[in-house]
Short mmCIF file of C-alpha atoms in Angstrom, two decimals:
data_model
loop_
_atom_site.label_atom_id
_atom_site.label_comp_id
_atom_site.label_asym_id
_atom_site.label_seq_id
_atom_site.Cartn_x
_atom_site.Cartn_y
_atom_site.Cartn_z
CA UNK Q 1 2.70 29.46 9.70
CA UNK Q 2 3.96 26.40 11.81
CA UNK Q 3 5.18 24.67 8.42
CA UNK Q 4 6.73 27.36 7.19
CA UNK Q 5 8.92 27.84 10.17
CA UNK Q 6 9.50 24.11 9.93
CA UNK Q 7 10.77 24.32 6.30
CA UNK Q 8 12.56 26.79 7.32
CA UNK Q 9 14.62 25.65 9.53
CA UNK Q 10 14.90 22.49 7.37
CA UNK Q 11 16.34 24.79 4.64
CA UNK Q 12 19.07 26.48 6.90
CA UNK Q 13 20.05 22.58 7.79
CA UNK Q 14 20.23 21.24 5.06
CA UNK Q 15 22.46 23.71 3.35
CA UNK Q 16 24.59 24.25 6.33
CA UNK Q 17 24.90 20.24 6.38
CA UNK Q 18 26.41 20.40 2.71
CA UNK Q 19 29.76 21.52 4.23
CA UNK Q 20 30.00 19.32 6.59
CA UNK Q 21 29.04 16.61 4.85
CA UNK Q 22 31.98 13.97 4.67
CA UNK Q 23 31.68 12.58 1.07
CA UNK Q 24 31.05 13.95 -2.63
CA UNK Q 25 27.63 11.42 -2.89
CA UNK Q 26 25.97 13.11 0.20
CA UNK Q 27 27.47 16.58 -1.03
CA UNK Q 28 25.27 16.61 -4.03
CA UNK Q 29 21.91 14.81 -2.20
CA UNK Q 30 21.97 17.49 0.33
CA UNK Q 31 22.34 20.56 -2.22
CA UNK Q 32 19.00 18.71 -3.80
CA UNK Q 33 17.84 18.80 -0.79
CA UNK Q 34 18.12 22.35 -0.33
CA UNK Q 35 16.40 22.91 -3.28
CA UNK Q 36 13.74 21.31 -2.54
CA UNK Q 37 13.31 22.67 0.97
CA UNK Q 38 13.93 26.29 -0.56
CA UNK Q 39 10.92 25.22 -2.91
CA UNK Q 40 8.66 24.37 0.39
CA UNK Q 41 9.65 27.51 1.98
CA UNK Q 42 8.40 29.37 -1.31
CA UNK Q 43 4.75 27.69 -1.89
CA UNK Q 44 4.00 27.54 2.04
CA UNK Q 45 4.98 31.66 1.91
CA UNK Q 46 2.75 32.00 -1.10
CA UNK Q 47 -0.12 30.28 0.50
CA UNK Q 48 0.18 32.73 3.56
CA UNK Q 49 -0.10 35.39 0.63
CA UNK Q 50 -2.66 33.42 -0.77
CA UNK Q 51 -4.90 33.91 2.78
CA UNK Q 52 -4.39 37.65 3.07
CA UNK Q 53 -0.61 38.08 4.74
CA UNK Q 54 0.62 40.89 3.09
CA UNK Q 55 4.61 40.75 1.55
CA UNK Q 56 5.97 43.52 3.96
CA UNK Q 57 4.29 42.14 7.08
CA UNK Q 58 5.57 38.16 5.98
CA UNK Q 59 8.26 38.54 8.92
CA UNK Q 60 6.35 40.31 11.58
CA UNK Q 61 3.73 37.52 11.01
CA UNK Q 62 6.05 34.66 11.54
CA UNK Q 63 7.87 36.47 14.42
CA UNK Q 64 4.10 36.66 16.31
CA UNK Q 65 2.54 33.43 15.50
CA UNK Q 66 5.51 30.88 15.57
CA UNK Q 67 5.14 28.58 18.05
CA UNK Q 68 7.79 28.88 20.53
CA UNK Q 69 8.66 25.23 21.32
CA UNK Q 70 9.08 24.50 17.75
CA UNK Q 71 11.56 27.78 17.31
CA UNK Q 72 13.58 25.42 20.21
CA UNK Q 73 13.33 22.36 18.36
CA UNK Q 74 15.08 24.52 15.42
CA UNK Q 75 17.75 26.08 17.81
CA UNK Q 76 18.24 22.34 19.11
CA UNK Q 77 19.17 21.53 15.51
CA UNK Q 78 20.72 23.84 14.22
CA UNK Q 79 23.33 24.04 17.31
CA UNK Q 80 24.74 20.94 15.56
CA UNK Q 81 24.74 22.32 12.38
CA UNK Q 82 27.32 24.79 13.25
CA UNK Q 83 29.45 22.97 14.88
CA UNK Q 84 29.40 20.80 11.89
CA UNK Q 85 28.47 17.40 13.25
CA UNK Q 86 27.54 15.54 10.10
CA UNK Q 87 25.70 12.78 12.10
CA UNK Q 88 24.06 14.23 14.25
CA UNK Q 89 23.01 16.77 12.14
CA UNK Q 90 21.13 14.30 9.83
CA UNK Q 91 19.59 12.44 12.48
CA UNK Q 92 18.07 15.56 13.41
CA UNK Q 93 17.81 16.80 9.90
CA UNK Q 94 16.51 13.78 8.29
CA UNK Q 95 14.99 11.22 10.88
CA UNK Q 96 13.31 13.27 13.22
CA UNK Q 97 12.45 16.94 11.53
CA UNK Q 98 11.22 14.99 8.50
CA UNK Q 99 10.03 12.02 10.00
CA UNK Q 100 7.77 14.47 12.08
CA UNK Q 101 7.13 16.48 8.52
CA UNK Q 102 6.43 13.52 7.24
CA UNK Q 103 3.78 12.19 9.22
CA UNK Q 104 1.94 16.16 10.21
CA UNK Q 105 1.67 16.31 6.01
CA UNK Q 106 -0.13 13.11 5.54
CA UNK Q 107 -2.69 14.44 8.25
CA UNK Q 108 -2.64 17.47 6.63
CA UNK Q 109 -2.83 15.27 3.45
CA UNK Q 110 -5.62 13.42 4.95
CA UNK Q 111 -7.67 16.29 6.21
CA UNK Q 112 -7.54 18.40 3.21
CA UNK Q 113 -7.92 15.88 0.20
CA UNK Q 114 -11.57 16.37 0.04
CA UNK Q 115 -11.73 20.04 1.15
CA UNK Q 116 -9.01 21.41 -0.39
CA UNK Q 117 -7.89 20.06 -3.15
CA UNK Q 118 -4.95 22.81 -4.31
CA UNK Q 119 -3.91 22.28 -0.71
CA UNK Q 120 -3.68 18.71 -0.78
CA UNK Q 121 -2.03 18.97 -4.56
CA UNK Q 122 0.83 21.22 -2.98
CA UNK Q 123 1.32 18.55 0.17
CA UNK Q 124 1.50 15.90 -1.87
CA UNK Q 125 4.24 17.34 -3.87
CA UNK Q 126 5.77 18.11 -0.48
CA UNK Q 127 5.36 14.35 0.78
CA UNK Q 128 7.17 13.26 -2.24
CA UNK Q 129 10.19 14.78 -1.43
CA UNK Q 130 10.18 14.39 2.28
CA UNK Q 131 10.17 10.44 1.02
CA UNK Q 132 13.87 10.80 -0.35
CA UNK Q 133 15.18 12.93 2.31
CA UNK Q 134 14.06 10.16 5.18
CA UNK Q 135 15.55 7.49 2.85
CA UNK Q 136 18.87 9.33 2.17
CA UNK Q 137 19.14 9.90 6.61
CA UNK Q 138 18.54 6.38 6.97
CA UNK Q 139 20.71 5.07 4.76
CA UNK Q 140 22.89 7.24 4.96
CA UNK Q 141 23.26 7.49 8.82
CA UNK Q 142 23.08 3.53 8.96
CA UNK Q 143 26.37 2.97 7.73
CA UNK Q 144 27.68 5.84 9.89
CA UNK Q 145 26.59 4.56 12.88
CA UNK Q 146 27.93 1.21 12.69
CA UNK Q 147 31.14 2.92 11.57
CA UNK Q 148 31.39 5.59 14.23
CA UNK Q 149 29.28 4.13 17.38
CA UNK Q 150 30.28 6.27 19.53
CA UNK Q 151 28.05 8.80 18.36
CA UNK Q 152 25.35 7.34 20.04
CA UNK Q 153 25.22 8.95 23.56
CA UNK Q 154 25.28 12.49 22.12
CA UNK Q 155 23.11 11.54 19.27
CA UNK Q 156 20.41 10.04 21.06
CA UNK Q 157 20.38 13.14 23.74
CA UNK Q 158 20.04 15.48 21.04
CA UNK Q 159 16.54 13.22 20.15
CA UNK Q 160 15.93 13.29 23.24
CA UNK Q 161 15.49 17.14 23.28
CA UNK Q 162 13.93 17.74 19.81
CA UNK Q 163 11.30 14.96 20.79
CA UNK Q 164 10.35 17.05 23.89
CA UNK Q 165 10.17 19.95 21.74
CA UNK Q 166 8.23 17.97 19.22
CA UNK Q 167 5.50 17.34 21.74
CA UNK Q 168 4.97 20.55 23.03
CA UNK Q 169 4.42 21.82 19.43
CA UNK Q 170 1.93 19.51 19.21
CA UNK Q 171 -0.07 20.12 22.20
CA UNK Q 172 0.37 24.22 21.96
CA UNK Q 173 -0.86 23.64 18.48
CA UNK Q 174 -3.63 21.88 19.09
CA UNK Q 175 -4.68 23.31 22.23
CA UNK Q 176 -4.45 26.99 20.09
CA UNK Q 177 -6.99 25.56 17.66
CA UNK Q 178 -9.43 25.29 20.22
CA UNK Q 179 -12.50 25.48 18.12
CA UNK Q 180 -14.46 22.04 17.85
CA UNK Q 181 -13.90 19.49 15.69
CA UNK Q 182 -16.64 20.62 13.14
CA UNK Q 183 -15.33 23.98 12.80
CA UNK Q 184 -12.41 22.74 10.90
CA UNK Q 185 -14.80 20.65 8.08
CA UNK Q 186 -18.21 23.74 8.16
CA UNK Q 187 -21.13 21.74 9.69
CA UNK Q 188 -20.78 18.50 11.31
CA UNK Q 189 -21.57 15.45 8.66
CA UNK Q 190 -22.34 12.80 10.77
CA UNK Q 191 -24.11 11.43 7.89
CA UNK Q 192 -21.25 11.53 5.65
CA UNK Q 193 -18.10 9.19 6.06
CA UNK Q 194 -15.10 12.09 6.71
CA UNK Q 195 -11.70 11.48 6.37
CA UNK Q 196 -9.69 9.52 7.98
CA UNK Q 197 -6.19 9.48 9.43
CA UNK Q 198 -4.65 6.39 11.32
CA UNK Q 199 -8.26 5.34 11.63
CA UNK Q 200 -9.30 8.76 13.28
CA UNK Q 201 -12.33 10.11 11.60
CA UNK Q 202 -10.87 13.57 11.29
CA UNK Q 203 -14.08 15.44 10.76
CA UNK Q 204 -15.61 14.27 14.42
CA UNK Q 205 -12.29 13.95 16.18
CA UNK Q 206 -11.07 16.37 19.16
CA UNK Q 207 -8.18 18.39 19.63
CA UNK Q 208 -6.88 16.12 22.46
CA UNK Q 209 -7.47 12.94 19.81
CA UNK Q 210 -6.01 14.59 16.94
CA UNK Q 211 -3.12 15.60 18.98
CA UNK Q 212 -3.13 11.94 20.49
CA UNK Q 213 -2.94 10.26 17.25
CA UNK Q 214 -0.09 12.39 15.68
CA UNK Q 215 1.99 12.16 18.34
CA UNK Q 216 1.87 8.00 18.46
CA UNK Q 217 2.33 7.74 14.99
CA UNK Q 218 5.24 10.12 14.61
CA UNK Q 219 6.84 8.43 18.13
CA UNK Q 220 6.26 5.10 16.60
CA UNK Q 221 7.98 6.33 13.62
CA UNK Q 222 10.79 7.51 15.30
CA UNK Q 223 11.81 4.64 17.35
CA UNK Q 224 11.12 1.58 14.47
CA UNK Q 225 13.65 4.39 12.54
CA UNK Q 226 16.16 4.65 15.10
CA UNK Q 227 16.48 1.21 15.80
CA UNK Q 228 16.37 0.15 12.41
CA UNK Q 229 20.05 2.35 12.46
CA UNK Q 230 21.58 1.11 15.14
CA UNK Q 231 20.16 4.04 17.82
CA UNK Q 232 17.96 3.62 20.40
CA UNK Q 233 14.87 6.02 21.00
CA UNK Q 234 14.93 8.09 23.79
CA UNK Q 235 11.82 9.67 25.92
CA UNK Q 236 11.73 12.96 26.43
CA UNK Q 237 9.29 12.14 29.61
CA UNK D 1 7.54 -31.06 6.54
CA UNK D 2 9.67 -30.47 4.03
CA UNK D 3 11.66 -27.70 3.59
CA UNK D 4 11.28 -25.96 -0.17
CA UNK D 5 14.38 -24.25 -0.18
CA UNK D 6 16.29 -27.75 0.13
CA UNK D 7 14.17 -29.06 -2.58
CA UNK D 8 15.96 -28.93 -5.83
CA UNK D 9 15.31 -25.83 -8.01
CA UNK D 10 13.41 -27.85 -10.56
CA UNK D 11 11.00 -29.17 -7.70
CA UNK D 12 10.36 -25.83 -6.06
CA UNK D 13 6.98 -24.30 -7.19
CA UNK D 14 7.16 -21.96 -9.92
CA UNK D 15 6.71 -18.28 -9.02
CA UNK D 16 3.03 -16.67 -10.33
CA UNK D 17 3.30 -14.04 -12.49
CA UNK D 18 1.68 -10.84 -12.49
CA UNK D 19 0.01 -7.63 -15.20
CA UNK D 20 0.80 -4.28 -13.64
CA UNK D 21 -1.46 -2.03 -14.23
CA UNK D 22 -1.31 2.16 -13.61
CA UNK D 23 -1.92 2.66 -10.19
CA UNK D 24 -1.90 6.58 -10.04
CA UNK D 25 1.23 6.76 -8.52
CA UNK D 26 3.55 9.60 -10.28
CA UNK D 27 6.65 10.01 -8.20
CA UNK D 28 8.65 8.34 -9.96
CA UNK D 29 9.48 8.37 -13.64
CA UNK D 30 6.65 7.00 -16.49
CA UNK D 31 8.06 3.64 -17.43
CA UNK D 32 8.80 3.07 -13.10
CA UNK D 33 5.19 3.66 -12.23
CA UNK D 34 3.44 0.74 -12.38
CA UNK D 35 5.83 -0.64 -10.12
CA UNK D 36 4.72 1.42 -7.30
CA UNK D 37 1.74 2.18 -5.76
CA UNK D 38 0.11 4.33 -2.52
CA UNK D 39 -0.10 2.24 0.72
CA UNK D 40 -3.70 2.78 1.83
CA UNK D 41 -2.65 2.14 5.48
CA UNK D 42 -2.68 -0.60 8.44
CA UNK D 43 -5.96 -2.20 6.08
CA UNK D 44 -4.16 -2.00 3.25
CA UNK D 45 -3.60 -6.33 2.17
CA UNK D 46 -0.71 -6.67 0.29
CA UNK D 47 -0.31 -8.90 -2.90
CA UNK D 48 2.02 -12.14 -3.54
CA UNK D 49 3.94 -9.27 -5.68
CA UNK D 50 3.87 -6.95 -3.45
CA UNK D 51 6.09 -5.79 -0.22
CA UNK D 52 6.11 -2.25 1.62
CA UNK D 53 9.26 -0.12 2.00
CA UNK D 54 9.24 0.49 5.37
CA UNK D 55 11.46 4.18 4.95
CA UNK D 56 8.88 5.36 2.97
CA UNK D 57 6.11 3.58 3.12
CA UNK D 58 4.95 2.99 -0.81
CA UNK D 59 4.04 -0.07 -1.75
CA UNK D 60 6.54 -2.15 -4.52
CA UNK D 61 5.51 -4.07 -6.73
CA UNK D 62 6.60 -7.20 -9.15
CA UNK D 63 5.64 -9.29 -12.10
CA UNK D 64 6.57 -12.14 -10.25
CA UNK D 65 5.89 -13.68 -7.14
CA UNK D 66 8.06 -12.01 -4.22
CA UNK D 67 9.96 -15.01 -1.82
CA UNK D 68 11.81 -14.17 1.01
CA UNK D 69 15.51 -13.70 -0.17
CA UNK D 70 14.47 -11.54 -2.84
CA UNK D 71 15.81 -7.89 -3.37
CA UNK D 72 13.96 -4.78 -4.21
CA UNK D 73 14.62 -1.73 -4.54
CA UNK D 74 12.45 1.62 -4.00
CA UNK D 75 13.04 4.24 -6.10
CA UNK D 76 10.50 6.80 -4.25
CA UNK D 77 13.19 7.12 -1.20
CA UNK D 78 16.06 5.25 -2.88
CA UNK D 79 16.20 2.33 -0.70
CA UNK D 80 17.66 -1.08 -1.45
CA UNK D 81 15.52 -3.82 0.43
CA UNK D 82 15.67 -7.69 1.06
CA UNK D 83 12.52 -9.86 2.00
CA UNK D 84 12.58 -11.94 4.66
CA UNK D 85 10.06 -13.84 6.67
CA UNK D 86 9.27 -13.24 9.76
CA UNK D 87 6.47 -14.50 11.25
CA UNK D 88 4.61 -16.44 8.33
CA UNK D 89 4.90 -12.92 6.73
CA UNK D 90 7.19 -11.08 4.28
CA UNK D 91 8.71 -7.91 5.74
CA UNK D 92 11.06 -5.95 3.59
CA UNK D 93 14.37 -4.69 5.99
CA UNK D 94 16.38 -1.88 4.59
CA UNK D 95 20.62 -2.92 3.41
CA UNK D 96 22.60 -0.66 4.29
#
């Protein structure tokens, strides 16, 4: 549900960043963009089909189980969006929305290779893209920032806000999935090595340590980003 | 000590070359593939030929030995890369 809302929102950016976008080259990579975020939005609904959601109720569904911090992280994005702010747009578009996607699909990734393997199929597909939209943001946005520094301030605030966001998706989500660990893999397998995901064995991990270990990779991701461009990362704490 | 970037070019020791095999990888076009490969995390030892993207995280990959200097370029995120050495090791840092 959560990634759907996510891709989403990524969609509406993305094509709403096309027209603001200040140059032909970045034009045309954001229209693929959309395409390929349109294409997310399509096998993430069909999945929800594929578990039982029925076609008519699709909205109603997404309306009650969206998390609401992450429907803020979207408004915080998509406020820039409108007013057409090309850079800070794809700092929120393409550093931190799909630097977050990025890492939550390799734990997805991670979690469901040996599980689910149609699953895992479909998020590697996913992760494929998500690797040309963070490389278009950063290089992209690198040259913009050194060209048009002061940006920074509002840029960095706007992090700020969608990190804060970011956070509280992660502990509502986690603390919502409060089954234990083994719930999520059948029995426990203590005997069996499970898999893995920045050295958490996902199989016998909590829902505080799962939550604990996305949120310091995606935070470390974030700030080796936004320093690699010029911007400097911002807690939300 | 000497330094072997001062040494003349016919002193300097010769790069190794290396076979690259398939590696599964299949982002990329057929005839790029065996240039890239999965990163299998912080474990993950990388060849003489080999440097991560650190955008994207994929491994790259050469025939030849990779010196610092060198550029690469990832197709998986469409970065363009230069080695350098920092710390007795080779870290890849995004030109943009």
């Amino acid at each position: 549900m959560q990634l759907i809302a996510g891709e989403r929102c990524a969609l509406a950016a993305s094509s709403g960043l096309v027209n603001a976008a200040p140059d032909q080259a970045s034009k045309t990579f954001l229209a693929t963009q959309t395409l390929d975020e349109g294409r997310h939005v399509e096998i993430f609904t069909q999945r929800l089909y594929d578990l039982g959601v029925k076609p008519n109720d699709l909205e109603t569904t997404i309306k009650t189980y969206i998390n609401p911090h992450l429907g803020k992280f979207a408004e915080v994005l998509l406020e820039k969006i409108d007013k057409k702010d090309f850079v800070a747009g794809v700092v929120g578009q393409n550093i931190v929305l799909e630097g977050m996607a990025f890492s939550v699909f390799e734990m997805l990734h991670a979690g469901a290779e040996a599980s689910n393997p149609k699953f895992a199929h479909t998020l590697s597909g996913t992760i494929a893209d998500e690797r040309r939209h963070v490389g278009f943001g950063e290089n992209r946005i690198g040259e913009l920032i050194r060209r048009y520094p002061e940006k920074k301030p509002e840029v960095q605030r706007m992090q700020r806000e969608m990190t804060k966001h970011m956070l509280a998706t992660f502990h509502e989500a986690f603390a919502r999935n409060g089954s234990p660990a083994e719930a999520r893999t059948g029995a426990p397998q203590k005997d069996r090595a499970g898999p893995t995901y920045q050295g958490l064995n996902l199989a016998e991990a909590s829902n505080e340590e799962m939550e604990g270990a996305l949120s310091a990779t995606v935070l470390k991701e974030f700030k080796t980003r936004l320093g690699r461009i010029g911007l400097e990362y911002q807690s939300p704490v | 000590m000497t330094d072997p970037l001062e040494l003349p070019a016919s002193a300097r020791r010769p790069r190794q070359t290396f076979e690259l095999e398939e590696t599964g990888f299949n982002e990329v076009p057929k005839r790029f593939r065996r240039f890239y490969r999965r990163w299998r995390g912080a474990g993950d030892k990388l060849g003489p030929n080999e440097a991560l993207c650190p955008v994207c995280k994929v491994v790259i990959r050469s025939t030849k030995e990779l010196r610092a200097g060198d550029r690469v370029y990832c197709m998986p995120c469409m970065s363009r890369l230069e080695l350098v050495e920092e710390e007795g090791m080779l870290i890849a840092k995004v030109i943009y």
